Coordinates of N, CA and C in Angstrom, one line a residue:
X1 N 40.6 -39.2 2.5 CA 40.3 -39.8 1.3 C 39.9 -41.3 1.5
X2 N 38.8 -41.7 0.9 CA 38.4 -43.0 1.0 C 39.0 -43.9 0.0
X3 N 39.3 -45.2 0.3 CA 40.0 -46.1 -0.5 C 39.0 -47.0 -1.2
X4 N 39.1 -47.2 -2.6 CA 38.3 -48.1 -3.3 C 38.5 -49.5 -2.7
X5 N 37.5 -50.2 -2.4 CA 37.6 -51.6 -1.8 C 37.7 -51.5 -0.3
X6 N 37.8 -50.3 0.3 CA 38.0 -50.2 1.7 C 36.7 -50.4 2.4
X7 N 36.8 -50.9 3.7 CA 35.7 -51.2 4.5 C 35.5 -50.0 5.5
X8 N 34.3 -49.5 5.6 CA 34.0 -48.3 6.4 C 32.7 -48.5 7.2
X9 N 32.7 -47.8 8.4 CA 31.4 -47.8 9.1 C 30.9 -46.4 8.9
X10 N 29.6 -46.4 8.3 CA 29.0 -45.1 8.0 C 27.6 -45.0 8.7
X11 N 27.0 -43.9 8.5 CA 25.7 -43.6 9.1 C 24.7 -43.3 8.0
X12 N 23.5 -43.9 8.1 CA 22.5 -43.6 7.1 C 21.9 -42.2 7.3
X13 N 21.9 -41.4 6.2 CA 21.4 -40.1 6.2 C 20.1 -39.9 5.6
X14 N 19.8 -40.8 4.6 CA 18.5 -40.7 3.9 C 18.1 -42.1 3.4
X15 N 16.8 -42.3 3.4 CA 16.3 -43.6 2.9 C 15.4 -43.3 1.7
X16 N 15.7 -43.9 0.6 CA 14.8 -43.7 -0.6 C 14.4 -45.1 -1.1
X17 N 13.5 -45.2 -2.1 CA 13.0 -46.4 -2.6 C 14.2 -47.2 -3.3
X18 N 15.1 -46.4 -3.9 CA 16.2 -47.1 -4.7 C 17.4 -47.4 -3.9
X19 N 17.5 -47.0 -2.6 CA 18.6 -47.3 -1.8 C 18.7 -46.3 -0.6
X20 N 19.9 -46.4 0.1 CA 20.1 -45.6 1.2 C 21.4 -44.8 1.0
X21 N 21.4 -43.5 1.5 CA 22.5 -42.7 1.4 C 23.3 -42.8 2.8
X22 N 24.6 -43.0 2.7 CA 25.4 -43.2 3.9 C 26.5 -42.2 3.9
X23 N 26.7 -41.6 5.1 CA 27.8 -40.7 5.3 C 29.0 -41.4 6.0
X24 N 30.2 -41.2 5.4 CA 31.4 -41.7 6.0 C 32.3 -40.5 6.1
X25 N 32.6 -40.0 7.3 CA 33.4 -38.8 7.5 C 32.7 -37.7 6.7
X26 N 33.5 -37.0 5.8 CA 32.9 -35.9 5.0 C 32.4 -36.3 3.7
X27 N 32.2 -37.6 3.5 CA 31.8 -38.2 2.2 C 30.4 -38.8 2.3
X28 N 29.6 -38.7 1.3 CA 28.3 -39.4 1.3 C 28.2 -40.2 0.0
X29 N 27.7 -41.4 0.1 CA 27.5 -42.3 -1.1 C 26.2 -43.0 -1.0
X30 N 25.9 -43.7 -2.0 CA 24.7 -44.5 -2.2 C 24.9 -46.0 -2.1
X31 N 24.1 -46.7 -1.2 CA 24.1 -48.1 -1.3 C 22.8 -48.4 -2.0
X32 N 22.9 -48.8 -3.3 CA 21.7 -49.1 -4.1 C 21.0 -50.3 -3.5
X33 N 19.7 -50.4 -3.7 CA 18.9 -51.4 -3.1 C 19.4 -52.8 -3.4
X34 N 20.0 -53.0 -4.6 CA 20.6 -54.3 -5.0 C 21.8 -54.6 -4.2
X35 N 22.4 -53.7 -3.5 CA 23.6 -53.9 -2.7 C 23.4 -53.9 -1.2
X36 N 22.1 -53.9 -0.8 CA 21.7 -54.1 0.6 C 21.6 -55.6 0.9
X37 N 21.8 -55.9 2.1 CA 21.8 -57.4 2.5 C 20.4 -57.8 3.0
X38 N 19.6 -56.9 3.6 CA 18.4 -57.3 4.2 C 17.3 -57.8 3.2
X39 N 16.9 -57.0 2.3 CA 15.9 -57.3 1.3 C 16.1 -56.4 0.1
X40 N 15.2 -56.5 -0.8 CA 15.2 -55.5 -1.9 C 14.3 -54.4 -1.6
X41 N 14.3 -54.0 -0.3 CA 13.5 -52.9 0.1 C 14.3 -52.1 1.2
X42 N 14.1 -50.8 1.2 CA 14.8 -50.0 2.2 C 14.0 -49.8 3.5
X43 N 12.8 -50.5 3.6 CA 11.9 -50.2 4.7 C 12.5 -50.7 6.1
X44 N 13.5 -51.6 6.1 CA 14.0 -52.1 7.3 C 15.2 -51.2 7.8
X45 N 15.6 -50.2 7.0 CA 16.7 -49.4 7.4 C 16.2 -48.0 7.9
X46 N 16.9 -47.4 8.9 CA 16.5 -46.2 9.5 C 17.6 -45.1 9.4
X47 N 17.2 -43.9 9.2 CA 18.1 -42.8 9.3 C 18.8 -42.8 10.6
X48 N 20.1 -42.5 10.6 CA 20.9 -42.5 11.8 C 21.5 -43.9 12.2
X49 N 21.0 -44.9 11.5 CA 21.6 -46.3 11.8 C 23.0 -46.4 11.2
X50 N 23.9 -47.1 11.9 CA 25.2 -47.3 11.4 C 25.2 -48.5 10.5
X51 N 26.0 -48.4 9.4 CA 26.0 -49.5 8.4 C 27.5 -49.7 8.0
X52 N 27.9 -51.0 8.0 CA 29.2 -51.4 7.6 C 29.1 -51.6 6.0
X53 N 30.0 -50.8 5.3 CA 29.9 -50.8 3.9 C 31.3 -50.9 3.3
X54 N 31.4 -51.4 2.0 CA 32.6 -51.4 1.3 C 32.5 -50.4 0.1
X55 N 33.5 -49.6 -0.2 CA 33.5 -48.7 -1.3 C 33.7 -49.4 -2.6
X56 N 32.8 -49.4 -3.5 CA 32.9 -50.0 -4.8 C 33.6 -49.1 -5.8
X57 N 33.5 -47.8 -5.6 CA 34.1 -46.9 -6.6 C 33.3 -45.6 -6.5
X58 N 33.4 -44.8 -7.6 CA 32.7 -43.5 -7.7 C 32.3 -43.4 -9.2
X59 N 31.2 -42.6 -9.4 CA 30.8 -42.4 -10.8 C 31.6 -41.2 -11.3
X60 N 31.2 -40.8 -12.5 CA 31.9 -39.7 -13.2 C 31.8 -38.4 -12.5
X61 N 30.8 -38.2 -11.6 CA 30.6 -37.0 -10.9 C 31.3 -37.1 -9.5
X62 N 31.9 -38.2 -9.2 CA 32.6 -38.4 -7.9 C 31.7 -38.9 -6.8
X63 N 30.4 -39.3 -7.1 CA 29.5 -39.8 -6.1 C 29.9 -41.3 -5.8
X64 N 30.0 -41.6 -4.5 CA 30.4 -42.9 -4.1 C 29.4 -43.9 -4.3
X65 N 29.9 -45.1 -4.8 CA 29.0 -46.3 -4.9 C 29.5 -47.2 -3.8
X66 N 28.5 -47.6 -2.9 CA 28.8 -48.4 -1.7 C 28.0 -49.7 -1.7
X67 N 28.5 -50.7 -1.0 CA 27.9 -52.0 -0.9 C 27.9 -52.5 0.5
X68 N 26.7 -52.9 1.0 CA 26.6 -53.6 2.2 C 26.9 -55.1 2.0
X69 N 26.4 -55.6 0.9 CA 26.7 -57.0 0.5 C 28.1 -57.4 0.5
X70 N 28.9 -56.5 -0.1 CA 30.4 -56.7 -0.2 C 31.1 -56.7 1.2
X71 N 30.4 -56.1 2.2 CA 30.9 -56.1 3.5 C 30.4 -57.2 4.4
X72 N 29.6 -58.0 3.9 CA 29.0 -59.1 4.7 C 30.1 -60.0 5.2
X73 N 29.9 -60.4 6.5 CA 30.9 -61.3 7.1 C 32.1 -60.6 7.7
X74 N 32.2 -59.3 7.5 CA 33.3 -58.5 8.1 C 32.8 -58.0 9.4
X75 N 33.8 -57.5 10.2 CA 33.4 -57.0 11.6 C 33.8 -55.5 11.6
X76 N 33.0 -54.8 12.4 CA 33.2 -53.3 12.5 C 34.6 -52.9 12.9
X77 N 35.3 -53.8 13.7 CA 36.7 -53.4 14.2 C 37.7 -53.4 13.0
X78 N 37.3 -54.0 11.9 CA 38.2 -54.0 10.7 C 38.0 -52.8 9.8
X79 N 37.0 -52.0 10.1 CA 36.7 -50.8 9.3 C 37.9 -49.9 9.4
X80 N 38.2 -49.2 8.3 CA 39.3 -48.3 8.2 C 39.1 -47.0 9.0
X81 N 37.9 -46.7 9.4 CA 37.6 -45.5 10.1 C 37.2 -45.7 11.5
X82 N 37.6 -46.8 12.1 CA 37.2 -47.1 13.6 C 38.4 -46.9 14.4

């Protein structure tokens, strides 16, 4: 079970115009383009790339909302799944 506010290292599974989908263990969530640190574009992100993210919460259907911005300045060794 992932913890709200927790820092995790995930892997990008899909890239869309509105954000990137990231898998953390058996869970998958969305990092909306507004929560990415690079730009307001997903063009610099690649499927299979690792991404350090923070769990913001989940919607009514249980889909994870993730943020790369909220993980800025953190180090991978602090991730809860490393």
